[in-house]
Amino acid sequence: MAEELSEYKGPATMEKITSLAKRRGFVFQSSEIYGGQNGAWDYGPLGIELKNRIARLWWKEMTQLHDEIVGLDASILMHPRVWEASGHVENFTDPLVDCKKCKNRFRADQIDQAKLAKKECPECGGELTETRKFNLMFKTNIGAMEDSSNIIYLRPETAQGIYVNYKNIIQSNRMKIPFGIAQIGKAFRNEIVTKNFIFRTCEFEQMEMQYFVKPGTDVEWFNTWKERRWNYFKKLGVKMEYLRWHQHGKDELAHYAKDAYDIEYLFPMGWKELEGVHNRGDYDLSRHMQFSGKDLQYIDQDDNNARYTPYIIETSAGLTREVLMLLCDAYDEEKVADKGNDDDWRTVMRFHPSIAPITVAILPLMKKDGLAELAQDIRTELKEDYTTDYDQSGAIGRRYRRQDEAGTPFCVTVDYETKENGTVTLRYRDSMEQVRVPKAELAERLRKEIKEYKRK
Ligand code: GAP
């Protein structure tokens, strides 16, 4: 394991990331023309490509590469009893205080505890209310009536959709323990504090996998999944010295957890939770049996038809939080000239090519003399396999910089030599090295480069 860093020393700041995200179309503030909606963000053309790629990679890692893990897409709206059984109605709360003077609202556990004891507002010094429990679930009504008989919640985690379908999946897919169910989808939490861009939002996406195991084997599987999740980030080419484990203390454990570890990432604002691996024991299935009256026990045909309630090992990742992590991780500033002006520096997003929003940009050196048409033909060929961009405006150096900022790992430049001998310039984002490649070999060459990519 790489040595742990004590503080963030990289070139990114949250201001730089937020500004680049908007400038280049990764992430926009929701409803911006109306002054913005707190806790909600929109993913622009580059952002949605990045988010989709991360989701696809996670899906492959968690389902395609494991014969015993299958997928699910459960609905966001579920029977309200689900959230009573899960413990969310009773326990999914944050401690909240309000300032009677400035009307600001704070999480009691996140403000200066000496001031809290004196009931003093950390912003204006005004008087704070008593601490009260605030449930994070969004509550609404389904159907025409607005009364307590038709309350429905927006799901605060995707996990419960998996537990309530666990029996369906065993029966329809003949699953045998140990097995897993994976799901990617939206979740909603009425977060009191939503600062730090897309880190903590009211609407977000989760990528969760629930692994059902025989009681007694849970600790071993918990450790296996910890190791697998760690290795996922290695594969993604993330700076491993920016990652660490954090075990939840007794006071941090969620109401369902027997044991829990977070993978934390060193963001510009410090070490923060990226995702978690949880041993949920038999809490969830036992509670759903109790509340639904249905038998959710497993009959183990490999163990003399023994009946038991499986234990659950959960890997729970925030997709949108992973987008933020990868934006911070990829962000770099590099001095590339010494002319004493702004052009001496380039901003470069060093995404792994397998998640970069644009894989290859095709740039004709000139618009004239048939170079633009030639470049468009090359783009058409590459489109089948890669996300491409085409840019014919401005000096070639400026066009490279634009692609560096978008994180495009490869640029293909079409010039007069292309007309003569069919070769193009392949330019690498990270090293800025340029090599001549026959255009007929481009698709295969890119495939090899993506597969063998190693971040320096
Ligand atoms: N099913 C377990 C569960 O939901 P969690 O620790 O509450 O566990 C899992 O959430 C992950 O979901 C977190 O590690 C984080 O990546 C993401 N997440 C949670 N709340 C979030 C929020 N308000 N905004 C963005 N991501 C969030």
Short mmCIF file of C-alpha atoms in Angstrom, two decimals, residues 174-327:
data_model
loop_
_atom_site.label_atom_id
_atom_site.label_comp_id
_atom_site.label_asym_id
_atom_site.label_seq_id
_atom_site.Cartn_x
_atom_site.Cartn_y
_atom_site.Cartn_z
CA ARG A 174 -31.57 -20.24 -9.74
CA MET A 175 -28.95 -18.40 -7.70
CA LYS A 176 -26.92 -20.31 -5.12
CA ILE A 177 -25.22 -18.78 -2.14
CA PRO A 178 -22.81 -17.01 -2.25
CA PHE A 179 -24.23 -14.69 -4.88
CA GLY A 180 -24.61 -10.99 -5.51
CA ILE A 181 -27.08 -8.49 -6.97
CA ALA A 182 -25.82 -5.22 -8.40
CA GLN A 183 -27.71 -2.03 -9.12
CA ILE A 184 -26.99 1.51 -10.29
CA GLY A 185 -29.58 4.19 -9.74
CA LYS A 186 -30.71 7.47 -8.25
CA ALA A 187 -31.02 8.06 -4.54
CA PHE A 188 -32.31 11.12 -2.68
CA ARG A 189 -31.45 12.61 0.69
CA ASN A 190 -32.60 15.88 2.17
CA GLU A 191 -29.05 16.84 3.16
CA ILE A 192 -28.76 19.81 5.50
CA VAL A 193 -25.31 20.78 4.27
CA THR A 194 -24.63 20.44 0.54
CA LYS A 195 -21.34 22.25 0.01
CA ASN A 196 -18.32 21.10 -2.01
CA PHE A 197 -19.90 20.98 -5.47
CA ILE A 198 -21.22 17.47 -6.29
CA PHE A 199 -19.69 15.82 -3.20
CA ARG A 200 -22.86 15.79 -1.10
CA THR A 201 -26.09 16.47 -2.96
CA CYS A 202 -29.80 15.87 -2.42
CA GLU A 203 -30.14 13.90 -5.67
CA PHE A 204 -27.28 11.56 -6.54
CA GLU A 205 -26.51 8.16 -8.00
CA GLN A 206 -25.33 5.05 -6.25
CA MET A 207 -23.66 1.89 -7.50
CA GLU A 208 -24.41 -0.82 -4.96
CA MET A 209 -23.80 -4.54 -4.85
CA GLN A 210 -25.29 -6.80 -2.18
CA TYR A 211 -23.54 -10.13 -1.68
CA PHE A 212 -25.56 -12.84 0.09
CA VAL A 213 -23.47 -15.28 2.10
CA LYS A 214 -23.81 -18.07 4.62
CA PRO A 215 -23.61 -16.82 8.23
CA GLY A 216 -20.13 -17.53 9.56
CA THR A 217 -18.49 -16.87 6.18
CA ASP A 218 -19.33 -13.15 6.30
CA VAL A 219 -16.04 -11.90 7.75
CA GLU A 220 -14.05 -13.68 5.05
CA TRP A 221 -16.29 -12.29 2.29
CA PHE A 222 -16.15 -8.84 3.85
CA ASN A 223 -12.35 -8.91 3.59
CA THR A 224 -12.50 -10.27 0.03
CA TRP A 225 -14.78 -7.43 -1.07
CA LYS A 226 -12.60 -4.84 0.67
CA GLU A 227 -9.65 -6.08 -1.34
CA ARG A 228 -11.61 -6.19 -4.61
CA ARG A 229 -12.90 -2.64 -4.22
CA TRP A 230 -9.38 -1.40 -3.47
CA ASN A 231 -8.05 -3.12 -6.59
CA TYR A 232 -10.80 -1.53 -8.71
CA PHE A 233 -9.24 1.88 -8.08
CA LYS A 234 -5.80 0.56 -8.97
CA LYS A 235 -7.21 -0.63 -12.29
CA LEU A 236 -8.79 2.78 -12.85
CA GLY A 237 -5.33 4.34 -12.60
CA VAL A 238 -6.22 6.53 -9.59
CA LYS A 239 -3.34 7.98 -7.54
CA MET A 240 -3.26 5.28 -4.86
CA GLU A 241 -1.49 7.47 -2.28
CA TYR A 242 -4.70 9.56 -2.32
CA LEU A 243 -6.73 6.61 -1.01
CA ARG A 244 -6.97 5.13 2.46
CA TRP A 245 -9.23 2.95 4.58
CA HIS A 246 -11.26 4.24 7.47
CA GLN A 247 -13.01 1.80 9.81
CA HIS A 248 -16.23 3.09 11.36
CA GLY A 249 -16.06 3.45 15.13
CA LYS A 250 -19.02 2.29 17.26
CA ASP A 251 -20.55 5.78 17.20
CA GLU A 252 -20.29 6.01 13.38
CA LEU A 253 -21.81 2.64 12.45
CA ALA A 254 -25.13 2.86 10.59
CA HIS A 255 -28.10 1.22 12.32
CA TYR A 256 -27.80 -1.86 10.08
CA ALA A 257 -24.03 -2.38 10.18
CA LYS A 258 -22.01 -5.00 12.04
CA ASP A 259 -18.76 -3.65 10.62
CA ALA A 260 -17.99 -0.98 8.03
CA TYR A 261 -14.99 0.47 6.25
CA ASP A 262 -14.91 3.49 3.99
CA ILE A 263 -12.45 4.04 1.20
CA GLU A 264 -11.53 7.69 1.65
CA TYR A 265 -10.03 9.94 -1.00
CA LEU A 266 -7.84 12.97 -0.37
CA PHE A 267 -9.96 15.69 -2.04
CA PRO A 268 -8.71 19.32 -2.16
CA MET A 269 -10.93 19.88 0.93
CA GLY A 270 -9.33 16.94 2.78
CA TRP A 271 -9.88 13.22 3.35
CA LYS A 272 -13.51 12.32 2.66
CA GLU A 273 -15.57 9.16 2.20
CA LEU A 274 -15.63 7.86 -1.34
CA GLU A 275 -17.43 4.57 -0.88
CA GLY A 276 -18.12 1.95 1.75
CA VAL A 277 -17.94 -1.78 2.32
CA HIS A 278 -20.44 -2.90 4.97
CA ASN A 279 -21.18 -6.12 6.77
CA ARG A 280 -24.95 -5.76 7.26
CA GLY A 281 -25.34 -9.15 8.93
CA ASP A 282 -28.89 -10.53 8.69
CA TYR A 283 -30.43 -7.19 9.72
CA ASP A 284 -32.16 -6.36 6.43
CA LEU A 285 -33.63 -9.74 5.52
CA SER A 286 -34.74 -10.40 9.11
CA ARG A 287 -36.50 -7.04 9.27
CA HIS A 288 -38.20 -7.58 5.90
CA MET A 289 -39.37 -11.01 7.08
CA GLN A 290 -40.77 -9.43 10.23
CA PHE A 291 -42.52 -6.53 8.44
CA SER A 292 -43.78 -8.39 5.35
CA GLY A 293 -44.61 -11.68 7.02
CA LYS A 294 -42.89 -13.48 4.11
CA ASP A 295 -40.29 -16.19 4.59
CA LEU A 296 -37.02 -14.93 3.10
CA GLN A 297 -34.86 -17.74 4.42
CA TYR A 298 -32.52 -19.56 2.10
CA ILE A 299 -32.69 -23.32 1.69
CA ASP A 300 -29.18 -24.56 1.17
CA GLN A 301 -29.31 -27.63 -1.08
CA ASP A 302 -25.54 -27.97 -0.79
CA ASP A 303 -25.88 -28.30 3.00
CA ASN A 304 -28.66 -30.86 3.62
CA ASN A 305 -31.38 -28.27 2.93
CA ALA A 306 -30.31 -26.20 5.94
CA ARG A 307 -32.48 -23.07 6.33
CA TYR A 308 -30.90 -19.78 7.29
CA THR A 309 -31.15 -16.03 6.81
CA PRO A 310 -28.17 -15.02 4.69
CA TYR A 311 -25.76 -12.34 5.83
CA ILE A 312 -25.16 -9.45 3.46
CA ILE A 313 -21.88 -7.87 2.48
CA GLU A 314 -22.55 -4.58 0.74
CA THR A 315 -20.27 -2.51 -1.46
CA SER A 316 -21.84 0.92 -1.72
CA ALA A 317 -20.35 3.56 -4.01
CA GLY A 318 -21.54 7.02 -5.01
CA LEU A 319 -21.38 7.33 -8.79
CA THR A 320 -21.61 11.11 -8.75
CA ARG A 321 -19.09 11.28 -5.93
CA GLU A 322 -16.75 9.12 -8.01
CA VAL A 323 -17.15 11.65 -10.86
CA LEU A 324 -15.91 14.37 -8.50
CA MET A 325 -13.04 12.19 -7.31
CA LEU A 326 -11.96 11.48 -10.90
CA LEU A 327 -12.18 15.16 -11.85
#
